[in-house]
PDB file of C-alpha atoms in Angstrom:
ATOM      1  CA  MET A 984    -151.069 -99.250  47.884  1.00  0.00           C
ATOM      2  CA  VAL A 985    -148.891 -99.133  50.991  1.00  0.00           C
ATOM      3  CA  ASP A 986    -150.769 -97.989  54.109  1.00  0.00           C
ATOM      4  CA  PHE A 987    -148.040 -97.194  56.638  1.00  0.00           C
ATOM      5  CA  LEU A 988    -144.324 -96.565  56.948  1.00  0.00           C
ATOM      6  CA  ILE A 989    -141.787 -96.783  59.739  1.00  0.00           C
ATOM      7  CA  ILE A 990    -139.796 -93.713  58.721  1.00  0.00           C
ATOM      8  CA  GLY A 991    -136.975 -93.681  61.293  1.00  0.00           C
ATOM      9  CA  THR A 992    -134.791 -93.269  63.183  1.00  0.00           C
ATOM     10  CA  PRO A 993    -131.903 -95.749  62.829  1.00  0.00           C
ATOM     11  CA  LYS A 994    -130.824 -97.673  65.937  1.00  0.00           C
ATOM     12  CA  ALA A 995    -134.078 -96.833  67.715  1.00  0.00           C
ATOM     13  CA  GLY A 996    -135.963-100.119  67.663  1.00  0.00           C
ATOM     14  CA  THR A 997    -137.293-100.046  64.099  1.00  0.00           C
ATOM     15  CA  THR A 998    -136.055-103.553  63.267  1.00  0.00           C
ATOM     16  CA  SER A 999    -137.765-105.013  66.319  1.00  0.00           C
ATOM     17  CA  ILE A1000    -140.977-103.128  65.594  1.00  0.00           C
ATOM     18  CA  GLN A1001    -140.974-104.343  62.002  1.00  0.00           C
ATOM     19  CA  ASN A1002    -140.466-107.902  63.214  1.00  0.00           C
ATOM     20  CA  TYR A1003    -143.274-107.517  65.747  1.00  0.00           C
ATOM     21  CA  LEU A1004    -145.828-105.984  63.382  1.00  0.00           C
ATOM     22  CA  SER A1005    -145.062-108.394  60.531  1.00  0.00           C
ATOM     23  CA  LYS A1006    -146.258-111.284  62.712  1.00  0.00           C
ATOM     24  CA  HIS A1007    -149.746-109.801  63.046  1.00  0.00           C
ATOM     25  CA  PRO A1008    -152.261-111.709  60.850  1.00  0.00           C
ATOM     26  CA  GLU A1009    -153.792-108.449  59.575  1.00  0.00           C
ATOM     27  CA  ILE A1010    -150.484-106.825  58.603  1.00  0.00           C
ATOM     28  CA  PHE A1011    -148.105-107.509  55.733  1.00  0.00           C
ATOM     29  CA  MET A1012    -144.531-106.239  55.746  1.00  0.00           C
ATOM     30  CA  PRO A1013    -141.807-107.351  53.308  1.00  0.00           C
ATOM     31  CA  LYS A1014    -138.913-109.236  54.843  1.00  0.00           C
ATOM     32  CA  GLN A1015    -136.552-106.681  53.336  1.00  0.00           C
ATOM     33  CA  LYS A1016    -136.000-103.552  55.382  1.00  0.00           C
ATOM     34  CA  GLU A1017    -134.606-100.250  54.081  1.00  0.00           C
ATOM     35  CA  ILE A1018    -136.261-100.396  50.663  1.00  0.00           C
ATOM     36  CA  HIS A1019    -136.105 -96.580  50.453  1.00  0.00           C
ATOM     37  CA  PHE A1020    -138.416 -96.232  47.487  1.00  0.00           C
ATOM     38  CA  PHE A1021    -139.290 -92.678  48.495  1.00  0.00           C
ATOM     39  CA  GLY A1022    -136.592 -90.020  48.667  1.00  0.00           C
ATOM     40  CA  LYS A1023    -134.755 -89.444  45.405  1.00  0.00           C
ATOM     41  CA  ASP A1024    -131.830 -88.017  47.368  1.00  0.00           C
ATOM     42  CA  LEU A1025    -131.276 -91.230  49.326  1.00  0.00           C
ATOM     43  CA  ASN A1026    -129.666 -93.337  46.605  1.00  0.00           C
ATOM     44  CA  ASN A1027    -127.691 -91.986  43.670  1.00  0.00           C
ATOM     45  CA  GLU A1028    -127.188 -95.385  42.089  1.00  0.00           C
ATOM     46  CA  LYS A1029    -130.611 -96.894  41.520  1.00  0.00           C
ATOM     47  CA  GLN A1030    -134.138 -95.542  41.781  1.00  0.00           C
ATOM     48  CA  LEU A1031    -136.929 -98.087  42.088  1.00  0.00           C
ATOM     49  CA  THR A1032    -140.017 -97.763  39.922  1.00  0.00           C
ATOM     50  CA  LYS A1033    -143.480 -98.005  41.441  1.00  0.00           C
ATOM     51  CA  LEU A1034    -143.764-101.457  39.861  1.00  0.00           C
ATOM     52  CA  ASP A1035    -140.500-102.483  41.574  1.00  0.00           C
ATOM     53  CA  TYR A1036    -141.814-101.155  44.871  1.00  0.00           C
ATOM     54  CA  HIS A1037    -145.157-102.929  44.680  1.00  0.00           C
ATOM     55  CA  HIS A1038    -143.348-106.156  43.832  1.00  0.00           C
ATOM     56  CA  PHE A1039    -142.181-106.273  47.456  1.00  0.00           C
ATOM     57  CA  PHE A1040    -145.861-106.622  48.430  1.00  0.00           C
ATOM     58  CA  LYS A1041    -146.856-109.180  45.784  1.00  0.00           C
ATOM     59  CA  ASN A1042    -147.613-111.842  48.412  1.00  0.00           C
ATOM     60  CA  SER A1043    -149.989-109.606  50.364  1.00  0.00           C
ATOM     61  CA  THR A1044    -153.767-109.725  50.179  1.00  0.00           C
ATOM     62  CA  SER A1045    -156.199-106.843  49.702  1.00  0.00           C
ATOM     63  CA  ARG A1046    -157.405-107.297  53.295  1.00  0.00           C
ATOM     64  CA  GLU A1047    -153.981-106.844  54.856  1.00  0.00           C
ATOM     65  CA  ILE A1048    -152.601-103.529  56.055  1.00  0.00           C
ATOM     66  CA  LYS A1049    -149.348-103.050  54.166  1.00  0.00           C
ATOM     67  CA  GLY A1050    -146.258-101.299  55.464  1.00  0.00           C
ATOM     68  CA  GLU A1051    -142.486-101.134  55.310  1.00  0.00           C
ATOM     69  CA  ALA A1052    -139.569 -99.686  57.281  1.00  0.00           C
ATOM     70  CA  SER A1053    -136.943 -97.377  55.800  1.00  0.00           C
ATOM     71  CA  VAL A1054    -135.178 -95.350  58.473  1.00  0.00           C
ATOM     72  CA  PHE A1055    -133.767 -92.544  56.340  1.00  0.00           C
ATOM     73  CA  TYR A1056    -137.153 -91.340  55.081  1.00  0.00           C
ATOM     74  CA  LEU A1057    -137.173 -89.018  58.100  1.00  0.00           C
ATOM     75  CA  TYR A1058    -134.013 -87.247  56.953  1.00  0.00           C
ATOM     76  CA  SER A1059    -134.671 -87.042  53.226  1.00  0.00           C
ATOM     77  CA  SER A1060    -135.313 -83.631  51.706  1.00  0.00           C
ATOM     78  CA  SER A1061    -137.878 -85.044  49.301  1.00  0.00           C
ATOM     79  CA  ALA A1062    -139.330 -88.271  50.777  1.00  0.00           C
ATOM     80  CA  PHE A1063    -142.081 -86.528  52.772  1.00  0.00           C
ATOM     81  CA  GLN A1064    -143.551 -84.931  49.641  1.00  0.00           C
ATOM     82  CA  GLU A1065    -143.106 -88.098  47.564  1.00  0.00           C
ATOM     83  CA  ILE A1066    -144.895 -90.123  50.243  1.00  0.00           C
ATOM     84  CA  TYR A1067    -147.750 -87.615  50.337  1.00  0.00           C
ATOM     85  CA  ASP A1068    -148.089 -87.669  46.549  1.00  0.00           C
ATOM     86  CA  TYR A1069    -148.237 -91.473  46.682  1.00  0.00           C
ATOM     87  CA  ASN A1070    -150.694 -91.727  49.585  1.00  0.00           C
ATOM     88  CA  PRO A1071    -151.863 -88.557  51.382  1.00  0.00           C
ATOM     89  CA  LYS A1072    -153.464 -90.754  54.064  1.00  0.00           C
ATOM     90  CA  MET A1073    -150.250 -92.647  54.829  1.00  0.00           C
ATOM     91  CA  LYS A1074    -149.805 -93.486  58.509  1.00  0.00           C
ATOM     92  CA  LEU A1075    -146.292 -92.908  59.836  1.00  0.00           C
ATOM     93  CA  ILE A1076    -144.492 -94.527  62.755  1.00  0.00           C
ATOM     94  CA  VAL A1077    -141.378 -92.745  63.966  1.00  0.00           C
ATOM     95  CA  CYS A1078    -139.035 -93.974  66.691  1.00  0.00           C
ATOM     96  CA  PHE A1079    -136.861 -91.706  68.830  1.00  0.00           C
ATOM     97  CA  ARG A1080    -133.974 -92.555  71.114  1.00  0.00           C
ATOM     98  CA  ASN A1081    -131.982 -90.575  73.675  1.00  0.00           C
ATOM     99  CA  PRO A1082    -129.641 -88.490  71.449  1.00  0.00           C
ATOM    100  CA  VAL A1083    -126.522 -89.518  73.383  1.00  0.00           C
ATOM    101  CA  ASP A1084    -127.235 -93.241  73.186  1.00  0.00           C
ATOM    102  CA  PHE A1085    -128.346 -92.884  69.590  1.00  0.00           C
ATOM    103  CA  LEU A1086    -125.168 -91.152  68.427  1.00  0.00           C
ATOM    104  CA  ILE A1087    -122.867 -93.708  70.053  1.00  0.00           C
ATOM    105  CA  SER A1088    -124.776 -96.634  68.589  1.00  0.00           C
ATOM    106  CA  TYR A1089    -125.329 -94.982  65.203  1.00  0.00           C
ATOM    107  CA  HIS A1090    -121.667 -94.056  64.717  1.00  0.00           C
ATOM    108  CA  GLN A1091    -120.630 -97.612  65.539  1.00  0.00           C
ATOM    109  CA  ASP A1092    -123.119 -99.117  63.115  1.00  0.00           C
ATOM    110  CA  SER A1093    -122.255 -96.629  60.389  1.00  0.00           C
ATOM    111  CA  ILE A1094    -118.693 -97.924  60.488  1.00  0.00           C
ATOM    112  CA  TYR A1095    -119.973-101.485  60.358  1.00  0.00           C
ATOM    113  CA  VAL A1096    -122.192-100.980  57.298  1.00  0.00           C
ATOM    114  CA  GLY A1097    -119.496 -98.944  55.568  1.00  0.00           C
ATOM    115  CA  ILE A1098    -121.005 -95.455  55.334  1.00  0.00           C
ATOM    116  CA  GLU A1099    -118.520 -94.040  57.881  1.00  0.00           C
ATOM    117  CA  GLU A1100    -114.733 -94.403  57.869  1.00  0.00           C
ATOM    118  CA  GLU A1101    -113.696 -92.329  60.895  1.00  0.00           C
ATOM    119  CA  PRO A1102    -113.389 -94.731  63.876  1.00  0.00           C
ATOM    120  CA  ASN A1103    -112.965 -91.973  66.469  1.00  0.00           C
ATOM    121  CA  PHE A1104    -116.387 -90.844  67.679  1.00  0.00           C
ATOM    122  CA  TRP A1105    -115.436 -87.248  68.487  1.00  0.00           C
ATOM    123  CA  LYS A1106    -113.503 -86.773  65.249  1.00  0.00           C
ATOM    124  CA  ALA A1107    -116.484 -88.102  63.296  1.00  0.00           C
ATOM    125  CA  LEU A1108    -118.711 -85.463  64.901  1.00  0.00           C
ATOM    126  CA  ASP A1109    -116.153 -82.734  64.135  1.00  0.00           C
ATOM    127  CA  LEU A1110    -116.033 -83.727  60.455  1.00  0.00           C
ATOM    128  CA  GLU A1111    -119.584 -82.532  59.881  1.00  0.00           C
ATOM    129  CA  THR A1112    -118.580 -79.062  58.638  1.00  0.00           C
ATOM    130  CA  ASP A1113    -116.249 -80.565  56.036  1.00  0.00           C
ATOM    131  CA  ARG A1114    -118.856 -83.085  54.982  1.00  0.00           C
ATOM    132  CA  ARG A1115    -121.517 -80.440  54.514  1.00  0.00           C
ATOM    133  CA  ASN A1116    -119.059 -78.954  52.035  1.00  0.00           C
ATOM    134  CA  GLY A1117    -118.669 -82.282  50.231  1.00  0.00           C
ATOM    135  CA  LYS A1118    -115.304 -83.191  51.759  1.00  0.00           C
ATOM    136  CA  LYS A1119    -114.049 -86.336  53.539  1.00  0.00           C
ATOM    137  CA  ILE A1120    -117.087 -88.426  52.618  1.00  0.00           C
ATOM    138  CA  PRO A1121    -116.529 -92.187  52.134  1.00  0.00           C
ATOM    139  CA  LYS A1122    -117.002 -93.367  48.548  1.00  0.00           C
ATOM    140  CA  THR A1123    -119.478 -95.979  49.798  1.00  0.00           C
ATOM    141  CA  ASN A1124    -121.795 -93.304  51.227  1.00  0.00           C
ATOM    142  CA  THR A1125    -124.532 -92.369  48.733  1.00  0.00           C
ATOM    143  CA  PHE A1126    -126.580 -90.284  51.203  1.00  0.00           C
ATOM    144  CA  HIS A1127    -124.188 -87.692  52.593  1.00  0.00           C
ATOM    145  CA  GLU A1128    -126.689 -86.327  55.103  1.00  0.00           C
ATOM    146  CA  SER A1129    -126.379 -89.604  57.021  1.00  0.00           C
ATOM    147  CA  LEU A1130    -123.015 -88.269  58.254  1.00  0.00           C
ATOM    148  CA  TYR A1131    -124.448 -84.954  59.460  1.00  0.00           C
ATOM    149  CA  TYR A1132    -124.687 -86.096  63.064  1.00  0.00           C
ATOM    150  CA  SER A1133    -126.335 -82.911  64.350  1.00  0.00           C
ATOM    151  CA  LYS A1134    -129.056 -83.379  61.716  1.00  0.00           C
ATOM    152  CA  MET A1135    -129.579 -86.995  62.761  1.00  0.00           C
ATOM    153  CA  ILE A1136    -130.542 -85.969  66.300  1.00  0.00           C
ATOM    154  CA  ASP A1137    -132.621 -82.922  65.346  1.00  0.00           C
ATOM    155  CA  TYR A1138    -135.734 -85.051  65.742  1.00  0.00           C
ATOM    156  CA  ALA A1139    -138.213 -82.182  66.033  1.00  0.00           C
ATOM    157  CA  GLY A1140    -136.704 -80.312  63.107  1.00  0.00           C
ATOM    158  CA  GLU A1141    -136.905 -83.345  60.816  1.00  0.00           C
ATOM    159  CA  ILE A1142    -140.407 -84.517  61.760  1.00  0.00           C
ATOM    160  CA  LYS A1143    -141.984 -81.071  61.322  1.00  0.00           C
ATOM    161  CA  LYS A1144    -142.050 -81.389  57.536  1.00  0.00           C
ATOM    162  CA  PHE A1145    -144.123 -84.570  57.909  1.00  0.00           C
ATOM    163  CA  ILE A1146    -146.463 -82.916  60.414  1.00  0.00           C
ATOM    164  CA  GLU A1147    -147.175 -80.080  57.964  1.00  0.00           C
ATOM    165  CA  LEU A1148    -148.349 -82.540  55.294  1.00  0.00           C
ATOM    166  CA  PHE A1149    -149.861 -85.439  57.238  1.00  0.00           C
ATOM    167  CA  GLY A1150    -150.860 -83.868  60.556  1.00  0.00           C
ATOM    168  CA  LYS A1151    -149.964 -85.203  63.987  1.00  0.00           C
ATOM    169  CA  GLU A1152    -152.982 -87.514  63.920  1.00  0.00           C
ATOM    170  CA  ASN A1153    -151.256 -89.629  61.256  1.00  0.00           C
ATOM    171  CA  ILE A1154    -147.922 -89.807  63.093  1.00  0.00           C
ATOM    172  CA  HIS A1155    -147.318 -92.277  65.916  1.00  0.00           C
ATOM    173  CA  VAL A1156    -144.275 -91.637  68.114  1.00  0.00           C
ATOM    174  CA  VAL A1157    -142.418 -94.517  69.755  1.00  0.00           C
ATOM    175  CA  ILE A1158    -139.792 -93.825  72.424  1.00  0.00           C
ATOM    176  CA  PHE A1159    -137.047 -96.448  72.332  1.00  0.00           C
ATOM    177  CA  ASP A1160    -136.742 -96.924  76.105  1.00  0.00           C
ATOM    178  CA  GLU A1161    -140.485 -97.155  76.666  1.00  0.00           C
ATOM    179  CA  PHE A1162    -140.912 -99.669  73.860  1.00  0.00           C
ATOM    180  CA  PHE A1163    -138.413-102.138  75.287  1.00  0.00           C
ATOM    181  CA  LYS A1164    -139.614-101.542  78.844  1.00  0.00           C
ATOM    182  CA  ASP A1165    -143.200-102.485  77.991  1.00  0.00           C
ATOM    183  CA  PRO A1166    -143.459-103.858  74.430  1.00  0.00           C
ATOM    184  CA  LYS A1167    -146.959-105.273  74.963  1.00  0.00           C
ATOM    185  CA  SER A1168    -148.657-101.950  75.698  1.00  0.00           C
ATOM    186  CA  GLN A1169    -146.533-100.186  73.093  1.00  0.00           C
ATOM    187  CA  LEU A1170    -147.559-102.714  70.457  1.00  0.00           C
ATOM    188  CA  LYS A1171    -151.228-102.394  71.420  1.00  0.00           C
ATOM    189  CA  SER A1172    -150.983 -98.632  70.960  1.00  0.00           C
ATOM    190  CA  MET A1173    -149.397 -99.090  67.524  1.00  0.00           C
ATOM    191  CA  LEU A1174    -152.093-101.556  66.433  1.00  0.00           C
ATOM    192  CA  LYS A1175    -154.840 -99.109  67.450  1.00  0.00           C
ATOM    193  CA  PHE A1176    -153.089 -96.424  65.430  1.00  0.00           C
ATOM    194  CA  LEU A1177    -152.853 -98.702  62.374  1.00  0.00           C
ATOM    195  CA  GLY A1178    -156.483 -99.742  62.696  1.00  0.00           C
ATOM    196  CA  THR A1179    -156.237-103.511  63.087  1.00  0.00           C
ATOM    197  CA  LYS A1180    -159.348-105.296  64.350  1.00  0.00           C
ATOM    198  CA  ASP A1181    -157.265-107.338  66.780  1.00  0.00           C
ATOM    199  CA  THR A1182    -155.312-104.925  68.975  1.00  0.00           C
ATOM    200  CA  ASP A1183    -154.559-107.552  71.626  1.00  0.00           C
ATOM    201  CA  PHE A1184    -152.355-109.719  69.417  1.00  0.00           C
ATOM    202  CA  ILE A1185    -149.058-110.375  71.172  1.00  0.00           C
ATOM    203  CA  PRO A1186    -146.430-112.404  69.282  1.00  0.00           C
ATOM    204  CA  GLU A1187    -143.586-114.089  71.091  1.00  0.00           C
ATOM    205  CA  LEU A1188    -141.444-111.488  72.815  1.00  0.00           C
ATOM    206  CA  PHE A1189    -138.094-110.882  71.261  1.00  0.00           C
ATOM    207  CA  ASN A1190    -134.620-109.778  72.181  1.00  0.00           C
ATOM    208  CA  ASN A1191    -132.869-106.810  70.588  1.00  0.00           C
ATOM    209  CA  LYS A1192    -133.006-107.610  66.876  1.00  0.00           C
ATOM    210  CA  ASN A1193    -130.283-105.177  65.888  1.00  0.00           C
ATOM    211  CA  PRO A1194    -127.634-104.952  68.642  1.00  0.00           C
ATOM    212  CA  ARG A1195    -124.490-102.863  68.331  1.00  0.00           C
ATOM    213  CA  ARG A1196    -121.946-104.651  66.197  1.00  0.00           C
ATOM    214  CA  SER A1197    -118.377-104.153  65.120  1.00  0.00           C
ATOM    215  CA  LEU A1198    -115.894-105.516  62.568  1.00  0.00           C
ATOM    216  CA  ARG A1199    -113.162-108.021  63.267  1.00  0.00           C
ATOM    217  CA  ASN A1200    -111.226-106.858  60.218  1.00  0.00           C
ATOM    218  CA  LYS A1201    -112.047-103.459  58.655  1.00  0.00           C
ATOM    219  CA  LYS A1202    -109.893-104.040  55.563  1.00  0.00           C
ATOM    220  CA  LEU A1203    -111.801-107.239  54.790  1.00  0.00           C
ATOM    221  CA  ASN A1204    -115.104-105.378  55.124  1.00  0.00           C
ATOM    222  CA  SER A1205    -113.920-102.616  52.790  1.00  0.00           C
ATOM    223  CA  PHE A1206    -112.854-105.194  50.236  1.00  0.00           C
ATOM    224  CA  ILE A1207    -116.227-106.954  50.407  1.00  0.00           C
ATOM    225  CA  LYS A1208    -118.066-103.694  49.799  1.00  0.00           C
ATOM    226  CA  ASN A1209    -115.676-102.426  47.105  1.00  0.00           C
ATOM    227  CA  PRO A1210    -113.909-105.335  45.388  1.00  0.00           C
ATOM    228  CA  ASN A1211    -111.699-104.519  42.425  1.00  0.00           C
ATOM    229  CA  SER A1212    -112.873-105.309  38.891  1.00  0.00           C
ATOM    230  CA  ILE A1213    -110.574-108.331  38.466  1.00  0.00           C
ATOM    231  CA  PHE A1214    -111.901-109.953  41.625  1.00  0.00           C
ATOM    232  CA  LYS A1215    -115.491-109.318  40.518  1.00  0.00           C
ATOM    233  CA  VAL A1216    -114.876-111.161  37.253  1.00  0.00           C
ATOM    234  CA  LEU A1217    -113.204-114.096  39.017  1.00  0.00           C
ATOM    235  CA  VAL A1218    -116.045-114.418  41.517  1.00  0.00           C
ATOM    236  CA  LYS A1219    -118.635-114.450  38.716  1.00  0.00           C
ATOM    237  CA  VAL A1220    -116.728-117.253  36.995  1.00  0.00           C
ATOM    238  CA  ILE A1221    -116.264-119.317  40.152  1.00  0.00           C
ATOM    239  CA  ILE A1222    -119.760-118.573  41.540  1.00  0.00           C
ATOM    240  CA  PRO A1223    -122.043-118.093  38.519  1.00  0.00           C
ATOM    241  CA  PHE A1224    -125.327-117.479  40.338  1.00  0.00           C
ATOM    242  CA  GLN A1225    -126.025-114.172  42.064  1.00  0.00           C
ATOM    243  CA  SER A1226    -128.020-115.855  44.840  1.00  0.00           C
ATOM    244  CA  TRP A1227    -124.984-118.010  45.658  1.00  0.00           C
ATOM    245  CA  ARG A1228    -122.654-114.999  45.623  1.00  0.00           C
ATOM    246  CA  LEU A1229    -124.997-113.201  48.013  1.00  0.00           C
ATOM    247  CA  LYS A1230    -124.976-116.170  50.407  1.00  0.00           C
ATOM    248  CA  VAL A1231    -121.158-116.288  50.347  1.00  0.00           C
ATOM    249  CA  SER A1232    -120.952-112.535  50.919  1.00  0.00           C
ATOM    250  CA  ASN A1233    -123.383-112.710  53.848  1.00  0.00           C
ATOM    251  CA  PHE A1234    -121.452-115.630  55.335  1.00  0.00           C
ATOM    252  CA  VAL A1235    -118.172-113.702  55.183  1.00  0.00           C
ATOM    253  CA  ARG A1236    -119.771-110.575  56.665  1.00  0.00           C
ATOM    254  CA  LYS A1237    -121.278-112.626  59.490  1.00  0.00           C
ATOM    255  CA  ALA A1238    -117.925-114.258  60.218  1.00  0.00           C
ATOM    256  CA  ASN A1239    -116.337-110.809  60.255  1.00  0.00           C
ATOM    257  CA  THR A1240    -118.847-109.471  62.791  1.00  0.00           C
ATOM    258  CA  THR A1241    -118.363-109.202  66.531  1.00  0.00           C
ATOM    259  CA  TYR A1242    -120.691-107.887  69.221  1.00  0.00           C
ATOM    260  CA  THR A1243    -118.023-107.382  71.871  1.00  0.00           C
ATOM    261  CA  ASN A1244    -115.473-105.013  70.325  1.00  0.00           C
ATOM    262  CA  VAL A1245    -117.665-101.904  70.269  1.00  0.00           C
ATOM    263  CA  ASN A1246    -116.834 -98.280  70.991  1.00  0.00           C
ATOM    264  CA  THR A1247    -117.946 -96.776  74.256  1.00  0.00           C
ATOM    265  CA  LEU A1248    -117.754 -93.422  76.003  1.00  0.00           C
ATOM    266  CA  SER A1249    -117.168 -92.591  79.647  1.00  0.00           C
ATOM    267  CA  PHE A1250    -120.004 -91.221  81.764  1.00  0.00           C
ATOM    268  CA  GLU A1251    -118.348 -87.790  81.727  1.00  0.00           C
ATOM    269  CA  GLU A1252    -118.176 -87.800  77.941  1.00  0.00           C
ATOM    270  CA  LYS A1253    -121.845 -88.740  77.773  1.00  0.00           C
ATOM    271  CA  LYS A1254    -122.612 -85.923  80.192  1.00  0.00           C
ATOM    272  CA  VAL A1255    -120.904 -83.436  77.858  1.00  0.00           C
ATOM    273  CA  LEU A1256    -123.025 -84.683  74.964  1.00  0.00           C
ATOM    274  CA  SER A1257    -126.191 -84.595  77.047  1.00  0.00           C
ATOM    275  CA  ASN A1258    -125.664 -80.959  77.991  1.00  0.00           C
ATOM    276  CA  ARG A1259    -124.986 -80.109  74.355  1.00  0.00           C
ATOM    277  CA  PHE A1260    -128.228 -81.644  73.105  1.00  0.00           C
ATOM    278  CA  ASN A1261    -130.626 -80.807  75.942  1.00  0.00           C
ATOM    279  CA  SER A1262    -132.382 -78.086  73.931  1.00  0.00           C
ATOM    280  CA  LEU A1263    -133.203 -80.596  71.158  1.00  0.00           C
ATOM    281  CA  ILE A1264    -134.866 -82.874  73.719  1.00  0.00           C
ATOM    282  CA  ILE A1265    -136.980 -80.012  75.049  1.00  0.00           C
ATOM    283  CA  GLU A1266    -138.067 -79.097  71.512  1.00  0.00           C
ATOM    284  CA  LEU A1267    -139.240 -82.664  70.849  1.00  0.00           C
ATOM    285  CA  GLU A1268    -141.039 -82.734  74.223  1.00  0.00           C
ATOM    286  CA  ASN A1269    -142.968 -79.586  73.377  1.00  0.00           C
ATOM    287  CA  LEU A1270    -143.778 -80.675  69.833  1.00  0.00           C
ATOM    288  CA  PHE A1271    -145.526 -83.907  70.871  1.00  0.00           C
ATOM    289  CA  ASP A1272    -146.315 -83.089  74.522  1.00  0.00           C
ATOM    290  CA  LEU A1273    -143.963 -85.823  75.740  1.00  0.00           C
ATOM    291  CA  ASP A1274    -142.245 -86.334  79.069  1.00  0.00           C
ATOM    292  CA  LEU A1275    -138.581 -86.993  78.290  1.00  0.00           C
ATOM    293  CA  SER A1276    -137.292 -86.394  81.812  1.00  0.00           C
ATOM    294  CA  ASP A1277    -135.458 -89.731  81.746  1.00  0.00           C
ATOM    295  CA  TRP A1278    -133.439 -88.545  78.755  1.00  0.00           C
ATOM    296  CA  LYS A1279    -132.595 -85.209  80.360  1.00  0.00           C
ATOM    297  CA  ASN A1280    -131.664 -86.734  83.718  1.00  0.00           C
ATOM    298  CA  LYS A1281    -129.806 -89.836  82.560  1.00  0.00           C
ATOM    299  CA  TYR A1282    -126.332 -88.281  82.484  1.00  0.00           C
ATOM    300  CA  LEU A1283    -126.587 -85.598  85.167  1.00  0.00           C
TER     301      LEU A1283
END
């Protein structure tokens, strides 16, 4: 049985935290992130069985604390109940980031992974009404709520459903800025929460494991994600093994990735966003008795 989950949010340090925790000798985490076993609304194409899910942990031992990271669990309409039915004592780690910084980074990455097609940040935000009505959603997006940007930053609203089932005592909050400012103390706090015997374990410090990235050629990326049927057949003939095809695909995607050509907003634009979302920050502060003054004051 899985003991803990990193349930969200995207672009808030979850990849780094997974990498950190997986190095602990008492913890086992699969190399694959975003398994999304829980949440029937998250993937229309394929639903894993419990046997499939447990296969990810086949190399773990009974003594290890087992966990995985899937960042859209937080936003699913069913994952919280499915998780509770699976393990009512599940421990949950949730990461939050300044809503302004999150939205900029998340929109950029959504374009990169192919779930968003609108390159203009402000237009993407304005499309939410249409998308809630099932319009203007990319064919590659199987979880439409991932494009409801106001939902993505309603941290307090989304975590409440988990609090009602699991209680605050089983939820550990990580603030993105604080984690990267002092990863050692943040990690120690997480290890105490998870119940490891060794809470002083400090692996080699890391850089940002999931920096903002962009595409060199968007048409090439679209073709990789949605090749036509003729091309699929040709590739299978030329490259017969799926593992080889995956390596080629990953190589092409890596070659088509840049970390310099990323969208940005002016300070004034960020200030507009900050004023718009200030009430959401206050709600999260009150819910967990946090001090998020840095968030509120960053773009004054």
